[in-house]
mmCIF file of C-alpha atoms in Angstrom:
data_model
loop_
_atom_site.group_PDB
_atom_site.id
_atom_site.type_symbol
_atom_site.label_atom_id
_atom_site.label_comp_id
_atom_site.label_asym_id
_atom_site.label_seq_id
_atom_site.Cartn_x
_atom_site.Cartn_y
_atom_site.Cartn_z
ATOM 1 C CA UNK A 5 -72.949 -13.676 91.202
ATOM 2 C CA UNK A 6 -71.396 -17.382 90.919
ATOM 3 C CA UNK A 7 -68.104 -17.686 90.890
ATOM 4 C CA UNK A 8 -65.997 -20.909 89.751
ATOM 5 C CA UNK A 9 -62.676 -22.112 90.487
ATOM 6 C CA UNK A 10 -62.660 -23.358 86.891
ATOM 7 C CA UNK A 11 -62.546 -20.578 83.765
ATOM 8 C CA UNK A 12 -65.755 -20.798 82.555
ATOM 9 C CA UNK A 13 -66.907 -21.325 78.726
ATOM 10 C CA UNK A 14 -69.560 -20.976 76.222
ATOM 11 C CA UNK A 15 -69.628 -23.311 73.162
ATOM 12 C CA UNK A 16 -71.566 -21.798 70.057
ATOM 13 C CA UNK A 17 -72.144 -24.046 66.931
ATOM 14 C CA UNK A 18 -71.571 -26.671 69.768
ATOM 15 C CA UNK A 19 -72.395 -30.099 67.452
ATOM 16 C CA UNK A 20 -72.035 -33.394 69.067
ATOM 17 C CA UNK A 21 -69.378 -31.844 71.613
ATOM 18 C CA UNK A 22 -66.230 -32.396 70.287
ATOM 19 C CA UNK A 23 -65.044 -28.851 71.048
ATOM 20 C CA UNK A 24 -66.169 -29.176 74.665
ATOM 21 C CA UNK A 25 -64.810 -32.197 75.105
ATOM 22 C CA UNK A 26 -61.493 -30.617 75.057
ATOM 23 C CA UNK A 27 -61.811 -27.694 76.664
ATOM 24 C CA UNK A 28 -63.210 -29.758 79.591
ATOM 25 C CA UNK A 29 -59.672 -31.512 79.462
ATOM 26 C CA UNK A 30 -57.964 -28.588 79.323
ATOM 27 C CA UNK A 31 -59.416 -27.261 82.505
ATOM 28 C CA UNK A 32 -63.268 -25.253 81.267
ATOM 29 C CA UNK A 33 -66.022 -24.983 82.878
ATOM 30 C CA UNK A 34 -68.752 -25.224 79.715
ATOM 31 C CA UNK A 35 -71.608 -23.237 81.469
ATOM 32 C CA UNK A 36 -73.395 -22.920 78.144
ATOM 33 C CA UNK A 37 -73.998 -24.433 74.930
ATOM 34 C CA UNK A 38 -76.148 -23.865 71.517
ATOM 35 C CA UNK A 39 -76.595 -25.990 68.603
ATOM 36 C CA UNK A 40 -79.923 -25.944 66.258
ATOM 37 C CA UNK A 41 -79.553 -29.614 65.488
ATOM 38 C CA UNK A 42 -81.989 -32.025 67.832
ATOM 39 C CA UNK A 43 -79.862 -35.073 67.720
ATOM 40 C CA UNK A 44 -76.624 -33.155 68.123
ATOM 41 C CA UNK A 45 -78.102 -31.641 71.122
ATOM 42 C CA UNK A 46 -79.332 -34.511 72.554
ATOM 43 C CA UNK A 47 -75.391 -36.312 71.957
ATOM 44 C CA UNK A 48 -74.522 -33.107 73.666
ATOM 45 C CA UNK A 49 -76.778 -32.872 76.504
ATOM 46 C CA UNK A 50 -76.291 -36.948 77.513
ATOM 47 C CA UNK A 51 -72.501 -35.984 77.342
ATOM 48 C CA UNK A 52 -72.567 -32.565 79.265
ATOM 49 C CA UNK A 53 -75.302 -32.869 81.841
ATOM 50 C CA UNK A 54 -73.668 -30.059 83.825
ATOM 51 C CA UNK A 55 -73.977 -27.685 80.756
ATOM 52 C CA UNK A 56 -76.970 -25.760 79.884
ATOM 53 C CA UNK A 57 -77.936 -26.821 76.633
ATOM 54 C CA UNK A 58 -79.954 -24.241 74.303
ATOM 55 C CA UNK A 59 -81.282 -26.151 71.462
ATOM 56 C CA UNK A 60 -83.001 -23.272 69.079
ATOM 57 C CA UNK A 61 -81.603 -21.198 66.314
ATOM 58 C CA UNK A 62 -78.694 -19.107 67.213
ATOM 59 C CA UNK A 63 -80.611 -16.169 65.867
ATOM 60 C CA UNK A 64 -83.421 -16.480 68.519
ATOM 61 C CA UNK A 65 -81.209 -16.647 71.863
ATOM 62 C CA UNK A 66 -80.733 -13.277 74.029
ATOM 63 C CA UNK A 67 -77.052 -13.444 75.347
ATOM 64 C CA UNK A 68 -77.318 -10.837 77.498
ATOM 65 C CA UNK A 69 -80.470 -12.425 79.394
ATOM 66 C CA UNK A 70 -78.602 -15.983 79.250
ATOM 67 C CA UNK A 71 -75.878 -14.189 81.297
ATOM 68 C CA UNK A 72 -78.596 -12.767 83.687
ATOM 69 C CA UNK A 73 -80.029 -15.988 84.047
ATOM 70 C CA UNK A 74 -76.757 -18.185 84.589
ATOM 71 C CA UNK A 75 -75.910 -15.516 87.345
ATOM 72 C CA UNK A 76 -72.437 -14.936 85.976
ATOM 73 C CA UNK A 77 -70.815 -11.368 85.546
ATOM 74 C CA UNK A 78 -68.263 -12.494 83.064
ATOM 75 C CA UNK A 79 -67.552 -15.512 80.868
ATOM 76 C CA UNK A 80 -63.773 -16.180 80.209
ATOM 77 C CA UNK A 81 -64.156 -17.962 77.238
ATOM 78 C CA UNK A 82 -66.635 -17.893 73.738
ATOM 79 C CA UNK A 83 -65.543 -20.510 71.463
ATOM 80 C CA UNK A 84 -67.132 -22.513 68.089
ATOM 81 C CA UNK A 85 -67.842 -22.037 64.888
ATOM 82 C CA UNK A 86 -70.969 -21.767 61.984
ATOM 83 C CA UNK A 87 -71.361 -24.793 60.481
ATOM 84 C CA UNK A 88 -69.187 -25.627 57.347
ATOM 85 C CA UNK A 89 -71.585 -26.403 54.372
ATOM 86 C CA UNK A 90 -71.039 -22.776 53.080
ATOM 87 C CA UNK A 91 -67.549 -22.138 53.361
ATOM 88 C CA UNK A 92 -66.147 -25.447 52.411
ATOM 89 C CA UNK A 93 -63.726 -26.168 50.093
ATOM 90 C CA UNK A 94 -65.447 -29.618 49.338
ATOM 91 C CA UNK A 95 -69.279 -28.473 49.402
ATOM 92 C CA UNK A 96 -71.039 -25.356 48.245
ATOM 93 C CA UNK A 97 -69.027 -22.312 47.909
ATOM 94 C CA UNK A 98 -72.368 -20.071 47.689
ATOM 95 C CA UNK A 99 -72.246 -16.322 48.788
ATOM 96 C CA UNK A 100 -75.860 -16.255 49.084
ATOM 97 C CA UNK A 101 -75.969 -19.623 51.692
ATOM 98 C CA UNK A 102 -77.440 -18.113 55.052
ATOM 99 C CA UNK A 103 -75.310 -20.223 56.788
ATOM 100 C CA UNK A 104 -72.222 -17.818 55.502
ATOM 101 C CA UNK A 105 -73.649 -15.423 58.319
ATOM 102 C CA UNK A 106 -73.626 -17.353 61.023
ATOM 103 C CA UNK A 107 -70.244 -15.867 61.565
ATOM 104 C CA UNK A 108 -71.923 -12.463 62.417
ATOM 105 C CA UNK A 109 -74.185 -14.205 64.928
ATOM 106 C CA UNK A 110 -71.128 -15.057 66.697
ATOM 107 C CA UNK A 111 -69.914 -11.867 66.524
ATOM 108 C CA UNK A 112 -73.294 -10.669 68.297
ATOM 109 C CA UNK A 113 -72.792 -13.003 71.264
ATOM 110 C CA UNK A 114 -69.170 -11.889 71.190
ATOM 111 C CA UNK A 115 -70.456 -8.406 71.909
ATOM 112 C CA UNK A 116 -73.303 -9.117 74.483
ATOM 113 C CA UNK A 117 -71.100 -11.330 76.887
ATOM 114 C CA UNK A 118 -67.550 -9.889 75.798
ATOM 115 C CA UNK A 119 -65.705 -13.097 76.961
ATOM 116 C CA UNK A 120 -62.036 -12.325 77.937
ATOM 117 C CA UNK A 121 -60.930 -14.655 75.246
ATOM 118 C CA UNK A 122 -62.468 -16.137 71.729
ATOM 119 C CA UNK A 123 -62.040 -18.807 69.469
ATOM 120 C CA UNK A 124 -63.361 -19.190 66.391
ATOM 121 C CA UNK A 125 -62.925 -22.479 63.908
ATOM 122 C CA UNK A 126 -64.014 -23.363 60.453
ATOM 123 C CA UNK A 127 -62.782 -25.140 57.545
ATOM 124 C CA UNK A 128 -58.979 -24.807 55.891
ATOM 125 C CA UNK A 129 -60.512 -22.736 53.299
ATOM 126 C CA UNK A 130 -61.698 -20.007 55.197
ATOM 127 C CA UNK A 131 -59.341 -17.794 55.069
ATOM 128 C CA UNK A 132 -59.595 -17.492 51.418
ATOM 129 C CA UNK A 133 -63.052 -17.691 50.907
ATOM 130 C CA UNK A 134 -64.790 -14.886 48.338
ATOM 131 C CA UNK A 135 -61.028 -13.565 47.845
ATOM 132 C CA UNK A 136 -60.293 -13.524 51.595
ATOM 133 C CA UNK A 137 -63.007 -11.072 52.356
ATOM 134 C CA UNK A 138 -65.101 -13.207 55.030
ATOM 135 C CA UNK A 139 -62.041 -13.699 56.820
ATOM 136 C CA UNK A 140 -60.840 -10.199 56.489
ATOM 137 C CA UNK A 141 -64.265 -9.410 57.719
ATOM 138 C CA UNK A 142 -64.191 -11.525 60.566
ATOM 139 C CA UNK A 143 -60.692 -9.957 62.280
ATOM 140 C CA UNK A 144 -61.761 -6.092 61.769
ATOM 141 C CA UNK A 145 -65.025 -7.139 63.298
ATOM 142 C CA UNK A 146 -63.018 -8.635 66.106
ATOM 143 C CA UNK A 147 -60.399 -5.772 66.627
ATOM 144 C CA UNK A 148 -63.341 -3.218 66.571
ATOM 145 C CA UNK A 149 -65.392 -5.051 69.188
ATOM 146 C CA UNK A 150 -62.008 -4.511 71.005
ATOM 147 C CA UNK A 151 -59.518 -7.967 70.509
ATOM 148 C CA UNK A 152 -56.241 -8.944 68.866
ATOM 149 C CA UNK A 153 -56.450 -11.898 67.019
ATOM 150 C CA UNK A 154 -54.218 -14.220 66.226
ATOM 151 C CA UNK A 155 -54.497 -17.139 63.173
ATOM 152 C CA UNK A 156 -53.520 -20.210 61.531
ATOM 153 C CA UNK A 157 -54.723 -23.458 59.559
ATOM 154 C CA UNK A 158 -53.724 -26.272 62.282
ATOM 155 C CA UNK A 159 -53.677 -30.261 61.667
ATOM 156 C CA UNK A 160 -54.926 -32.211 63.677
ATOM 157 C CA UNK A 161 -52.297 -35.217 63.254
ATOM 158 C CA UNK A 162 -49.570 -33.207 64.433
ATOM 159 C CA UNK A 163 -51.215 -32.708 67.874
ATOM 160 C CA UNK A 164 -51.671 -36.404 67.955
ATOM 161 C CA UNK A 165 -54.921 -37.824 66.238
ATOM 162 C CA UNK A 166 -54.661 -40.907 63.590
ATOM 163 C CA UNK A 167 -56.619 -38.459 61.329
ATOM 164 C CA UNK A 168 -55.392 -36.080 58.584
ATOM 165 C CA UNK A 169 -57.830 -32.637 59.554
ATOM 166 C CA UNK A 170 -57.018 -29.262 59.194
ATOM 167 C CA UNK A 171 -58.954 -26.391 60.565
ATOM 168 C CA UNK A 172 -58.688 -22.651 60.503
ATOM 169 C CA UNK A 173 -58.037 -21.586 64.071
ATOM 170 C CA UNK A 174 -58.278 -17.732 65.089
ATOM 171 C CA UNK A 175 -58.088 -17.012 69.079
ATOM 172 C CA UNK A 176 -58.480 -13.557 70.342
ATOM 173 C CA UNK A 177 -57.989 -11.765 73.322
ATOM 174 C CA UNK A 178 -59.293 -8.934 74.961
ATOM 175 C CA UNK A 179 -57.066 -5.860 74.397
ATOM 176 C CA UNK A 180 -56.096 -4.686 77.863
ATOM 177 C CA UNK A 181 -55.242 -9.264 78.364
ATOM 178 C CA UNK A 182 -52.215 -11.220 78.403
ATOM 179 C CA UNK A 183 -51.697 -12.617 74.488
ATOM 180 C CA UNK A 184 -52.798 -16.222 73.631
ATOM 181 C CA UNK A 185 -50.420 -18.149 71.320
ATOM 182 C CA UNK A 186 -51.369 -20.628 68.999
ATOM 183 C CA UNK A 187 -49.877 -24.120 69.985
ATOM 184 C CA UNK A 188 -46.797 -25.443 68.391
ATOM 185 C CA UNK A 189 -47.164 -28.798 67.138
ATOM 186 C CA UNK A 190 -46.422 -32.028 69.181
ATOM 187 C CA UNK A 191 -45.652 -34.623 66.553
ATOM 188 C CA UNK A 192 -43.507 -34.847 63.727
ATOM 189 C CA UNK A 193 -44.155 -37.022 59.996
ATOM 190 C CA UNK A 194 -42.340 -40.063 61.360
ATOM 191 C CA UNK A 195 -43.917 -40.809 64.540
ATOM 192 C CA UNK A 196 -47.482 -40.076 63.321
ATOM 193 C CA UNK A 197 -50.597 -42.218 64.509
ATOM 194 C CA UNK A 198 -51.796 -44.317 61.783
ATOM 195 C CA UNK A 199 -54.852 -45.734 61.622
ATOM 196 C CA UNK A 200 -54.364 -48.791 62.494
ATOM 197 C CA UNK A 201 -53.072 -47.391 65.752
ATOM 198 C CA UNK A 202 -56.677 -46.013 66.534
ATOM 199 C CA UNK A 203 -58.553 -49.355 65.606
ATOM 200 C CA UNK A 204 -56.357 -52.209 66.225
ATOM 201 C CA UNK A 205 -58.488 -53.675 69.905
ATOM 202 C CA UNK A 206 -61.914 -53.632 67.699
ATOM 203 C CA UNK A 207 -63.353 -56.938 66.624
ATOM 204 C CA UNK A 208 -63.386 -57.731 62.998
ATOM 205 C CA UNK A 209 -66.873 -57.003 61.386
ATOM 206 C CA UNK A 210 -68.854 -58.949 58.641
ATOM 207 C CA UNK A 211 -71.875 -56.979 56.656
ATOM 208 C CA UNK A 212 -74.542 -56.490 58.947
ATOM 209 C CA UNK A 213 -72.575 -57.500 62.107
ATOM 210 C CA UNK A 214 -71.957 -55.965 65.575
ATOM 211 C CA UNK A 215 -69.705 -56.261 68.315
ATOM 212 C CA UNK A 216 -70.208 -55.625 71.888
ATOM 213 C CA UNK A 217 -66.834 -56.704 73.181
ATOM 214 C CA UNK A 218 -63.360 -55.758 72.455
ATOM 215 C CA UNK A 219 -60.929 -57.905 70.494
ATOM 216 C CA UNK A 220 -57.864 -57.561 73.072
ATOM 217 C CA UNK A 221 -56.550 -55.043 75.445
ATOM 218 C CA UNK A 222 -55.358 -51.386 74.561
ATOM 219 C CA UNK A 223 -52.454 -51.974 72.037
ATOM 220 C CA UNK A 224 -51.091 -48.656 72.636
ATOM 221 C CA UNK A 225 -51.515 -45.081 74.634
ATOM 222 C CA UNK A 226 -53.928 -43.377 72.288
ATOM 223 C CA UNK A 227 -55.899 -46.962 72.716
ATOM 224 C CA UNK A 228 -55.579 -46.585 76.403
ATOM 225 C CA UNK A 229 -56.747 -43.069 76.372
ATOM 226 C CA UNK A 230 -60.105 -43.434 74.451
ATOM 227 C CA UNK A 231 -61.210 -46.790 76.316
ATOM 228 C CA UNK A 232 -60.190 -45.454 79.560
ATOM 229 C CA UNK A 233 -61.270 -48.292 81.596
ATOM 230 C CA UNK A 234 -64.386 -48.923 79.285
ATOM 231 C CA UNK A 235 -65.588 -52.449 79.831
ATOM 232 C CA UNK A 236 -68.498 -52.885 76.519
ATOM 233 C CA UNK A 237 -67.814 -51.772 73.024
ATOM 234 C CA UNK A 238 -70.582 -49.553 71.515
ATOM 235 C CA UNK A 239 -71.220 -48.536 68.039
ATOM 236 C CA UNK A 240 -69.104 -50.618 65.876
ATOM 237 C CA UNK A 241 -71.490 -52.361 63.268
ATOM 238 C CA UNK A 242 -71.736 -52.600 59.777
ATOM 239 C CA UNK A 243 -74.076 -52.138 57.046
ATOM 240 C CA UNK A 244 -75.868 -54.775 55.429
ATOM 241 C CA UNK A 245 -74.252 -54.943 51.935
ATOM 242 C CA UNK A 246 -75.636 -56.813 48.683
ATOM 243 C CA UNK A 247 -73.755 -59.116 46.527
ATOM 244 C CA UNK A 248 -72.506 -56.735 44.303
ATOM 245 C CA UNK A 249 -71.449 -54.692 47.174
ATOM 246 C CA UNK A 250 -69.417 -57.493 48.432
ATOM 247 C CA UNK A 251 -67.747 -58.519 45.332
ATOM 248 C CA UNK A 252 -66.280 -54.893 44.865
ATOM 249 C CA UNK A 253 -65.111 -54.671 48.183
ATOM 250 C CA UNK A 254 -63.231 -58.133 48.034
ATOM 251 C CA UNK A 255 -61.560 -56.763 44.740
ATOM 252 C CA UNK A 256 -59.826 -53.242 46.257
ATOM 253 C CA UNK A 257 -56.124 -54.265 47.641
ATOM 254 C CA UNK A 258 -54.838 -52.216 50.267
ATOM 255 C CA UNK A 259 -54.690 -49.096 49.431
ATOM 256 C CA UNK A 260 -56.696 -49.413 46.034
ATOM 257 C CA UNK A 261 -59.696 -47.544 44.230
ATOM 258 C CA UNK A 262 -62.175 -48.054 42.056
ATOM 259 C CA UNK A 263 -59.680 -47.798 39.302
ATOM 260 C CA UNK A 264 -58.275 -51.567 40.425
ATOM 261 C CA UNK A 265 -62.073 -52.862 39.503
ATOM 262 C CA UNK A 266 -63.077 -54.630 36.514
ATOM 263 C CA UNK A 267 -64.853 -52.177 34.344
ATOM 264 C CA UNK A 268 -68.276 -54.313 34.973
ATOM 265 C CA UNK A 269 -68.323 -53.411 38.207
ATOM 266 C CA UNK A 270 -67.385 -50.008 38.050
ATOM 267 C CA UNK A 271 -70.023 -47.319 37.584
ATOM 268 C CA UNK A 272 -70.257 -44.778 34.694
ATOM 269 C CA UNK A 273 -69.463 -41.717 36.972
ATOM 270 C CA UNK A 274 -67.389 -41.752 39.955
ATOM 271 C CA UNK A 275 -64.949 -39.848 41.941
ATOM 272 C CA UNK A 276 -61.329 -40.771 42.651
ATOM 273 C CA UNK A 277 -61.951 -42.022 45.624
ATOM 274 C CA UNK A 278 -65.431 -44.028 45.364
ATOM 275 C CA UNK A 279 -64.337 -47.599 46.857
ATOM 276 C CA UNK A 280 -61.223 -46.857 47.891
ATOM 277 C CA UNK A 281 -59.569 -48.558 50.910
ATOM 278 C CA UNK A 282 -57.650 -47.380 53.481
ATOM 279 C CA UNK A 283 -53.610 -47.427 54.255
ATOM 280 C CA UNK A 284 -53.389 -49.207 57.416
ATOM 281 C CA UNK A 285 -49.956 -47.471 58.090
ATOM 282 C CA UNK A 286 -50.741 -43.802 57.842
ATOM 283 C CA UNK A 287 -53.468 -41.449 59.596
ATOM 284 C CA UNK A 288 -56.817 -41.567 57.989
ATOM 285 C CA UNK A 289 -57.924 -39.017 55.462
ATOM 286 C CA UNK A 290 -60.432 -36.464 56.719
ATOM 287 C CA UNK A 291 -63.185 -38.076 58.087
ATOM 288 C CA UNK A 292 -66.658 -36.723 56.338
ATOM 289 C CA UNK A 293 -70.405 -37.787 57.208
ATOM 290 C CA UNK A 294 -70.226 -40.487 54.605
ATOM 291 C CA UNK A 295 -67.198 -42.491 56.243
ATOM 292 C CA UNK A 296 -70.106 -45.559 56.188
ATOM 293 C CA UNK A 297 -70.874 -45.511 53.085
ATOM 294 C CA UNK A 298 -68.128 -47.238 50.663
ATOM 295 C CA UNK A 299 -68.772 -45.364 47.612
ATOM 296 C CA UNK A 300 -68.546 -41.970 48.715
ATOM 297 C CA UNK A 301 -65.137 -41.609 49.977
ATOM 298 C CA UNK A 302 -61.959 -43.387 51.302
ATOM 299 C CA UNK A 303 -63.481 -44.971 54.180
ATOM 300 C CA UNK A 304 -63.115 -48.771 53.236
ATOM 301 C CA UNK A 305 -61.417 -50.792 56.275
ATOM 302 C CA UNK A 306 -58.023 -51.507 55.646
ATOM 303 C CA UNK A 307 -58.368 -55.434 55.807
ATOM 304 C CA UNK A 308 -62.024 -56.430 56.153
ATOM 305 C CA UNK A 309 -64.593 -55.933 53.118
ATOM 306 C CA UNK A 310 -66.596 -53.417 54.997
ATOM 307 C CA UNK A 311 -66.815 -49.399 55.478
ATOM 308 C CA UNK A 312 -65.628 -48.015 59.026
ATOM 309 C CA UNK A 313 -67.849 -48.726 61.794
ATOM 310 C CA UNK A 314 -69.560 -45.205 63.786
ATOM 311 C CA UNK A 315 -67.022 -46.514 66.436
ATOM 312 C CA UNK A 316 -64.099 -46.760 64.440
ATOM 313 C CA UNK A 317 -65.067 -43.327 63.281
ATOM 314 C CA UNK A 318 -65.348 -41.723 66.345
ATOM 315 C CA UNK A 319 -62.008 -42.978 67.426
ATOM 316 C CA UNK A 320 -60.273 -41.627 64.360
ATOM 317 C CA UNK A 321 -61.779 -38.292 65.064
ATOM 318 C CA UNK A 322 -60.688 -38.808 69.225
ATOM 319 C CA UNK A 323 -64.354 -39.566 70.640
ATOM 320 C CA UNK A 324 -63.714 -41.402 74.139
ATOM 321 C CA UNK A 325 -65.636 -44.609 73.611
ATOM 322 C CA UNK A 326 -67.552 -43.879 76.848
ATOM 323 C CA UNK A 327 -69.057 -40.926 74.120
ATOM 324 C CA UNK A 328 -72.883 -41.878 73.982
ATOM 325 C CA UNK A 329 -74.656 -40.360 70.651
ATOM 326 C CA UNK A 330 -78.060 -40.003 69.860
ATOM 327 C CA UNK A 331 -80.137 -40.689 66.707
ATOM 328 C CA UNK A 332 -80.238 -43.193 63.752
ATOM 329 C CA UNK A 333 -76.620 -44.720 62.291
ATOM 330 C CA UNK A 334 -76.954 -42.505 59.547
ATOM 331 C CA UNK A 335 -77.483 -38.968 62.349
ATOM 332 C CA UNK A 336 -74.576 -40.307 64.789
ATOM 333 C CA UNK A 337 -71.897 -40.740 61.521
ATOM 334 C CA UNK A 338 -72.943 -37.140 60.469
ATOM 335 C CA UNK A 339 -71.996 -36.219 64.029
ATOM 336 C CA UNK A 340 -69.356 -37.465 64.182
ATOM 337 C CA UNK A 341 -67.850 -36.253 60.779
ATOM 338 C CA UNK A 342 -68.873 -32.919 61.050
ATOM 339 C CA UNK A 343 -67.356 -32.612 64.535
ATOM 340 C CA UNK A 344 -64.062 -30.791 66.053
ATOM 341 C CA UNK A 345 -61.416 -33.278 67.165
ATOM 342 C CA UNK A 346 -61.640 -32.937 70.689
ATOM 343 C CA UNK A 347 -57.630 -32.697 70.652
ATOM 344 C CA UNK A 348 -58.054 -29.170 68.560
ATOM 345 C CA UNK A 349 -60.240 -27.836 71.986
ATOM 346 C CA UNK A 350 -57.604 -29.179 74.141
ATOM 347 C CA UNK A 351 -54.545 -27.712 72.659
ATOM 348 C CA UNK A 352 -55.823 -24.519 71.892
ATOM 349 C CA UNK A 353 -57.390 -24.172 75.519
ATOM 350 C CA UNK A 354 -54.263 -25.092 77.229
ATOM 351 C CA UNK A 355 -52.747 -21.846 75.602
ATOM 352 C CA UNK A 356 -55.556 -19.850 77.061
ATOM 353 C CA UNK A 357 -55.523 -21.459 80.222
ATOM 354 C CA UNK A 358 -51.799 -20.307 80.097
ATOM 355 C CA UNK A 359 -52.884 -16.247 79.437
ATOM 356 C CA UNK A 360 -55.466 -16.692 81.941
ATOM 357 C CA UNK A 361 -52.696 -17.698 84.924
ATOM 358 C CA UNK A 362 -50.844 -14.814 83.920
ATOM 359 C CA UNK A 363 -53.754 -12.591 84.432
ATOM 360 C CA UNK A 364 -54.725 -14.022 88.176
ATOM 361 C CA UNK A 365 -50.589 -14.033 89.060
ATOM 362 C CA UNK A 366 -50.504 -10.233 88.044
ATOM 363 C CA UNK A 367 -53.513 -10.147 90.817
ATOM 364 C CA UNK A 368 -52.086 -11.642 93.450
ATOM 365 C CA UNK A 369 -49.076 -9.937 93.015
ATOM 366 C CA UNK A 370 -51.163 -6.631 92.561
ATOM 367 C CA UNK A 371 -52.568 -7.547 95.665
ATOM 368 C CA UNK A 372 -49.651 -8.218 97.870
ATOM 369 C CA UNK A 373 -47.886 -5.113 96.908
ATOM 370 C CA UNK A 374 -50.695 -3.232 97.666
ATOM 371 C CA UNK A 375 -50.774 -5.190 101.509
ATOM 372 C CA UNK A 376 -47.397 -4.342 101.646
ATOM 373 C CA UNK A 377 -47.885 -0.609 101.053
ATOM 374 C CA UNK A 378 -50.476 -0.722 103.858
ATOM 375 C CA UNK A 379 -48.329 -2.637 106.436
ATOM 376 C CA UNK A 380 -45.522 0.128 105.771
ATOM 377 C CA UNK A 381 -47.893 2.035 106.078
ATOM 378 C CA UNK A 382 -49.306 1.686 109.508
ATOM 379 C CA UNK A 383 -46.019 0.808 110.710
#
């Protein structure tokens, strides 16, 4: 059997990598990984080429055999979570969406590879989704299958991302296992990261522009962080936008929505925040698939008549800019929006990490008691 210094993990639901990312910094060995999307996988692989990368339907993979065939006899860690669409509290809310039973498939690896310690994301509106009952569902599973749980809806700008995200978090541990606690959160309302804080090196854009070299040096630590010694800029470009398009984006002030339009430009249904720009000052809004396209959501640069750039995206949801991602514009921006913030992986992991050194101090001090015994002993 192998045998790492590192605690290893298994990523389920894996996306682009986010996730991974941060348990990586936290100190994880990522041994495995599934997601069903090609593109994703690819993102994944080019990022992780030390993880084994299983791109097929959750549904089709033997966990037991993948254990057998990675040539470990236990896995420390299972973490992830099924894709959003169905349990959203923006999209579809449909019982009957397949994708509402991914959860069980998780559960099913959960029980082939019994990891010593689990978590298990999804949107802020899980926990009440269909009355509470998936959730509900979810933690008896999990305390049957033998683990305490332990949950809570977590945002991501208190932990130090220019982004306003929450996520349902549950972590469990194996019953006979030291606890893992949730982490507390690192930064208060007034020293938030802003957005501005995120995007301030990047080059200014015009429609159907690209820039392949930064503006300036980091401005600040989270700057410092994601370029980490990063000499080209990749991925920020814009979208080639009409006249019309142009003229509406020259019109929103800082801050502003469609409603700050003349009515002739204004369409005869919208939402709220079609065309709306974005506060410099204060961390994003939640980043979605769409954060190119100006009428969809708030995703208008603060200052320049453009939408956010992949790159500017992928910074606001803490992508290292050394992050390579595969596929069309339109594939890498879903990517990215549907990811996990790599800081979520990182905090959370730390915590395990934590109940993990408890667990390998009790054996070493198991183990030198029981020397001990045997010196006395013989002596």
């Amino acid at each position: 059997m192998k045998i790492l210094s590192k605690p290893t993990a298994i990523e389920l639901f894996s996306g682009a990598g986010g996730l991974s990312i941060g348990l990586e910094i936290a100190g994880f060995n990522v041994v495995l990984a599934n997601e069903i999307e090609k593109n994703f996988a690819e993102t994944f692989k080019l990022n992780h080429p030390n993880t084994k990368m299983i791109c097929d339907d959750i549904c089709n993979i033997d966990f037991a055999q993948e254990m057998q065939i990675l040539d470990f006899s236990e896995i420390d860690l299972i973490s992830g979570g099924p894709p959003c669409q169905g349990f959203s509290t923006v999209g579809s809310k449909n019982a009957k969406d397949p994708r509402n039973n991914l959860f069980y498939e998780y559960l099913r690896a959960v029980n082939e590879i019994r990891p010593k310690y689990i978590i298990f994301e999804n949107v802020s509106g899980f926990k009440s989704m269909y009355n509470g009952n998936a959730f509900k569902t979810l933690v008896t599973e999990f305390d049957l299958l033998g683990y305490f749980t332990r949950s809570s809806i977590l945002e991501a700008s208190n932990f130090g991302l220019p982004q306003l995200r929450k996520r349902t978090i549950i972590v469990g541990w194996k019953k006979e296992l030291p606890k893992a606690e949730l982490p507390d959160y690192q930064w208060d309302n007034f020293f938030k990261l802003s957005l501005i804080d995120a995007i301030s090196d990047l080059p200014e854009l015009k429609a159907n522009d690209k820039k392949c070299e930064y503006k300036c040096e980091p401005q600040n630590e989270y700057q410092k962080k994601l370029r980490n010694g990063q000499e080209e800029l990749t991925e920020h470009n814009s979208s080639d936008y009409g006249e019309k398009m142009l003229e509406i984006l020259s019109l929103i002030p800082t801050g502003g929505t469609i409603n700050d339009l003349p009515e002739r430009l204004r369409p005869k249904k919208y939402f709220a925040n079609t065309y709306a720009r974005l506060f410099p000052d204060k961390p994003a809004p939640t980043i979605t698939r769409n954060f190119g396209t100006p009428s969809s959501s708030r995703c208008v640069h603060p200052f320049q008549n453009r939408a956010l750039s992949t790159r500017e995206g992928a910074r606001l949801q803490g992508f290292p800019d050394s992050y390579k991602f595969f596929g069309s514009k339109t594939s890498k921006n879903l990517q990215i929006g549907n990811a996990v913030p790599p800081i979520f992986g990182e905090v959370i992991a730390k915590e395990i990490i934590k109940s993990i050194n408890q667990i390998e101090t009790f054996k070493k001090t198991l183990h030198a008691d029981m020397f001990i015994e045997e010196h006395e002993v013989f002596n």
